[in-house]
Coordinates of C-alpha atoms in Angstrom, one line a residue:
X20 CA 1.1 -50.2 -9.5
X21 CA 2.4 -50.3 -6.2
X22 CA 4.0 -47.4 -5.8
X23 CA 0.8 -45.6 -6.9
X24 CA -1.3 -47.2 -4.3
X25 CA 1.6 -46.4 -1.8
X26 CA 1.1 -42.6 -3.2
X27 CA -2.3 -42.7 -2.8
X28 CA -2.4 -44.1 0.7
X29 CA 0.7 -41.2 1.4
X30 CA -1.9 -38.6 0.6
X31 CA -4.8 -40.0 1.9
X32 CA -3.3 -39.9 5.2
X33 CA -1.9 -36.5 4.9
X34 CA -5.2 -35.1 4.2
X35 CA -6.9 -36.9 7.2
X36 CA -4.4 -35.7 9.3
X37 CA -5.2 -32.5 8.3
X38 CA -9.0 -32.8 8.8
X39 CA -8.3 -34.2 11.8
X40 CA -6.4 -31.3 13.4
X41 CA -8.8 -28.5 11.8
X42 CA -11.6 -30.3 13.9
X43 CA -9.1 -29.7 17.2
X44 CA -8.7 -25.9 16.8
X45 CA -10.2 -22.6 17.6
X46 CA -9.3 -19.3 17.1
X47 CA -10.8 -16.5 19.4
X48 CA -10.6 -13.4 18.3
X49 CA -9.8 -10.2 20.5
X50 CA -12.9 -7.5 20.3
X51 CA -11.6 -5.0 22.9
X52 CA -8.0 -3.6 23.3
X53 CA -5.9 -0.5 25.0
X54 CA -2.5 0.0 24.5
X55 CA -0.7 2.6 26.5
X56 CA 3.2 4.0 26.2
X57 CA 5.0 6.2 28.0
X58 CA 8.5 7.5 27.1
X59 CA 10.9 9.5 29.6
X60 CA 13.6 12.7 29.4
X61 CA 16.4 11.8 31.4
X62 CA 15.5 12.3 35.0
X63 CA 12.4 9.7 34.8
X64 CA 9.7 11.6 36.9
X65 CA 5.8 12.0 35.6
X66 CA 6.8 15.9 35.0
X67 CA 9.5 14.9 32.5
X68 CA 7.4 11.9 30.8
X69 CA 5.4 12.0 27.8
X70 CA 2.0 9.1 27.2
X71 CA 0.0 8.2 25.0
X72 CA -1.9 5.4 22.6
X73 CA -1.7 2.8 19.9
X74 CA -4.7 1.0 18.6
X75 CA -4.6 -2.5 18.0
X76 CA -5.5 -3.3 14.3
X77 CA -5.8 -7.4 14.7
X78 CA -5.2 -10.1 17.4
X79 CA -6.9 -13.9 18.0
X80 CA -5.6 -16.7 20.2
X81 CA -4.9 -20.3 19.1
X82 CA -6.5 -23.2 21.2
X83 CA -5.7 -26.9 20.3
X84 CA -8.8 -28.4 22.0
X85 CA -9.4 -26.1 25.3
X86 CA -5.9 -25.9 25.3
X87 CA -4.3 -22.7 24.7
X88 CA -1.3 -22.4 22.2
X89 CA -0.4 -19.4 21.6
X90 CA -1.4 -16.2 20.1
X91 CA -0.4 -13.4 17.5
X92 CA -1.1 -9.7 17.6
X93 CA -1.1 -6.9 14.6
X94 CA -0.1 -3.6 16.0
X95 CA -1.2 -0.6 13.9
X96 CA 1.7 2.1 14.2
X97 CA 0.0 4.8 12.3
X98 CA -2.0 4.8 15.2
X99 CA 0.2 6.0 17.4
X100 CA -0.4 9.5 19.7
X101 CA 0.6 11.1 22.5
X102 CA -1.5 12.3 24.4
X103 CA -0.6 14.7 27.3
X104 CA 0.2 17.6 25.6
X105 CA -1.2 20.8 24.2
X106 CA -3.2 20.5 21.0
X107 CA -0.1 21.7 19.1
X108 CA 2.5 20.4 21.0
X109 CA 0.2 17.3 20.2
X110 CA 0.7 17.4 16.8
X111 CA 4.1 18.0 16.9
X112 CA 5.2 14.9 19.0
X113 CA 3.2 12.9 17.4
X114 CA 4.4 13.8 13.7
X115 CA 8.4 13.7 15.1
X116 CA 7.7 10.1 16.6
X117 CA 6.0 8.8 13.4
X118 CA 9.3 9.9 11.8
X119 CA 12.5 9.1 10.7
X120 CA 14.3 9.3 13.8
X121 CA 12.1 7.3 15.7
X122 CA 9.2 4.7 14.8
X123 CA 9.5 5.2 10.9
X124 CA 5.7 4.3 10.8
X125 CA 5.3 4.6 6.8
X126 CA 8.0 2.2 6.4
X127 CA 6.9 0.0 9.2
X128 CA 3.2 0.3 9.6
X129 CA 2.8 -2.2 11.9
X130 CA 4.4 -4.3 14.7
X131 CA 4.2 -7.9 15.6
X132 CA 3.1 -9.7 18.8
X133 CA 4.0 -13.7 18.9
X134 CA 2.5 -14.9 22.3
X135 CA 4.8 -17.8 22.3
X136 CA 4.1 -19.6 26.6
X137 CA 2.6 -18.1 29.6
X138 CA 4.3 -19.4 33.1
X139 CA 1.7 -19.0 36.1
X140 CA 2.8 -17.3 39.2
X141 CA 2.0 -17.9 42.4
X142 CA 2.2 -15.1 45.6
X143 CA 2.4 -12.1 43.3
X144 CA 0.9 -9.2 42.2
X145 CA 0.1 -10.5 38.8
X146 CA -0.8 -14.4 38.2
X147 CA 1.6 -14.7 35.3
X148 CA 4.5 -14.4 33.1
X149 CA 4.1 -13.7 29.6
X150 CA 6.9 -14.5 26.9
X151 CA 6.8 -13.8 23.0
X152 CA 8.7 -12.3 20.0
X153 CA 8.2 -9.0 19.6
X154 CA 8.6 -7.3 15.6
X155 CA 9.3 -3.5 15.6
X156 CA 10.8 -1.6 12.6
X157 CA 11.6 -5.1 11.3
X158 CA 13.6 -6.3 14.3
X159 CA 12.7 -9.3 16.3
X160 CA 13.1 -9.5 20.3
X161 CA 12.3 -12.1 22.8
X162 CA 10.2 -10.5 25.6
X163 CA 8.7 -11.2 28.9
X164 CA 6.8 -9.4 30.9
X165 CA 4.3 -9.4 34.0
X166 CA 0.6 -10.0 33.5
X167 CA -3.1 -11.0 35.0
X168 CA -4.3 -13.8 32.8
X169 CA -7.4 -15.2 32.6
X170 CA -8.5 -18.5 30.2
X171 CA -11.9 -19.3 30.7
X172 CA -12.3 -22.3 27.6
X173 CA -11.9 -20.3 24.9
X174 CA -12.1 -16.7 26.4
X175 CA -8.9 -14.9 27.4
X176 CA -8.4 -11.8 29.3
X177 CA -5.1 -10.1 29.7
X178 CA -3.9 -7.5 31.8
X179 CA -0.1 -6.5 31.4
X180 CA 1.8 -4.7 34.0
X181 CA 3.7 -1.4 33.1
X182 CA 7.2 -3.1 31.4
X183 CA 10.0 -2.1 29.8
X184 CA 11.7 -1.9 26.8
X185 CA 15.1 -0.5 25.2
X186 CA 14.2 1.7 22.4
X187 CA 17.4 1.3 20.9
X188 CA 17.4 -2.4 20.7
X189 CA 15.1 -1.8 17.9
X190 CA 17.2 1.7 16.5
X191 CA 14.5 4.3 17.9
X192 CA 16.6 7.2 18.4
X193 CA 17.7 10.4 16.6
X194 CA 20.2 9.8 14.4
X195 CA 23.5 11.7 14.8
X196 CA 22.0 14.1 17.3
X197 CA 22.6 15.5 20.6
X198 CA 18.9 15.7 21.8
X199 CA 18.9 11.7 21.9
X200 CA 21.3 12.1 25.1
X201 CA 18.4 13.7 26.8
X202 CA 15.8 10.5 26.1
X203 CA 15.8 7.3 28.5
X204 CA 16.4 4.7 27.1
X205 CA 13.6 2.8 28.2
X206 CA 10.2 3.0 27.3
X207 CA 7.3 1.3 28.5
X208 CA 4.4 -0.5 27.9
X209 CA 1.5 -1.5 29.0
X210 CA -1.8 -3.0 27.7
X211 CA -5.1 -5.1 28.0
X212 CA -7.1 -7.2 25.3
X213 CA -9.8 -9.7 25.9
X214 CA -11.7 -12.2 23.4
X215 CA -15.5 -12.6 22.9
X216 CA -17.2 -15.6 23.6
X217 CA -17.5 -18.5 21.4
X218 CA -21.2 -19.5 20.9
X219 CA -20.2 -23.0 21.9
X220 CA -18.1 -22.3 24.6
X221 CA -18.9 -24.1 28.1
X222 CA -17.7 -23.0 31.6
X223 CA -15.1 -25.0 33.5

């Protein structure tokens, strides 16, 4: 008899605790998004560069309170596009990058964004440091990069600077084949998402 009252008290308190930290958190959603890319030939100059776009298909921040926890980003792949080319040459690039040899998008539709902390700056350009995990073709990186944020309660704005990243740390490259020589091995980044407003948010 005991030992079921002991069990019920177990799981009584399990399931307040539970209530109890549903009540402290928020999720805001992002609503607007741009993600830009740009990948270089070997001399790294705007004539040798090509751009373009991925759309984000998901992302929401975590708040415990009004404080902000993290957040976690869905990146739609099948998305992707460059887009500083000819119509055909459009086409083309686009199709190879999907591929095989680079971001493989029908095996790996999407990638992953794991906002884990963001350090603020002070007498820079941008107000902050952003770290996370990144998931691309099914490999996970730690990253960090420059940014503007701006958490207002439960409304966040965030405004990366153009960074970097190795393509082959995540085995983009053409396999077995001289033209991969001619690619840098960097690519970069850049991006901007921002949250709607929560009906009962209230201003600082």
């Amino acid at each position: 008899m005991k030992r079921l009252l002991l069990f019920v008290m177990m799981c009584a308190s399990i399931s307040f605790t539970f209530a109890q930290k549903k009540g402290d958190t928020k999720v805001s959603k992002v609503v607007s998004s741009e993600i830009k890319w740009w990948g270089y030939k070997v001399v790294k100059m705007e004539a040798s560069s090509n751009s373009g776009t991925l759309k984000l298909k998901s992302g929401k921040f975590n708040f415990d309170k009004t404080v902000l926890v993290d957040g976690e980003f869905v990146i739609d792949m099948r998305s992707l596009m460059a887009g500083d080319v000819s119509e055909e040459d459009q086409v083309k690039l686009t199709n190879e990058l999907k591929g095989t040899n680079f971001f493989e998008v029908k095996k790996f539709p999407i990638a992953k964004f794991h906002l884990t902390k963001i350090i603020p700056l002070k007498n820079s350009e941008y107000n902050s440091t952003v770290y996370g995990n990144l998931t691309l073709k099914g490999i996970r990186k730690t990253i960090s990069f420059p940014a503007n944020v701006y958490v207002t309660q439960f409304t966040v704005v965030i405004e990366s600077a153009k960074f970097s990243l190795n393509r082959k740390d995540f085995k983009i490259f053409y396999q077995s084949s001289l033209k991969d020589y001619f690619i840098k091995d960097e690519m970069d980044i850049q991006f901007r998402v921002s949250t709607e407003k929560l009906d009962n948010e209230k201003k600082l």
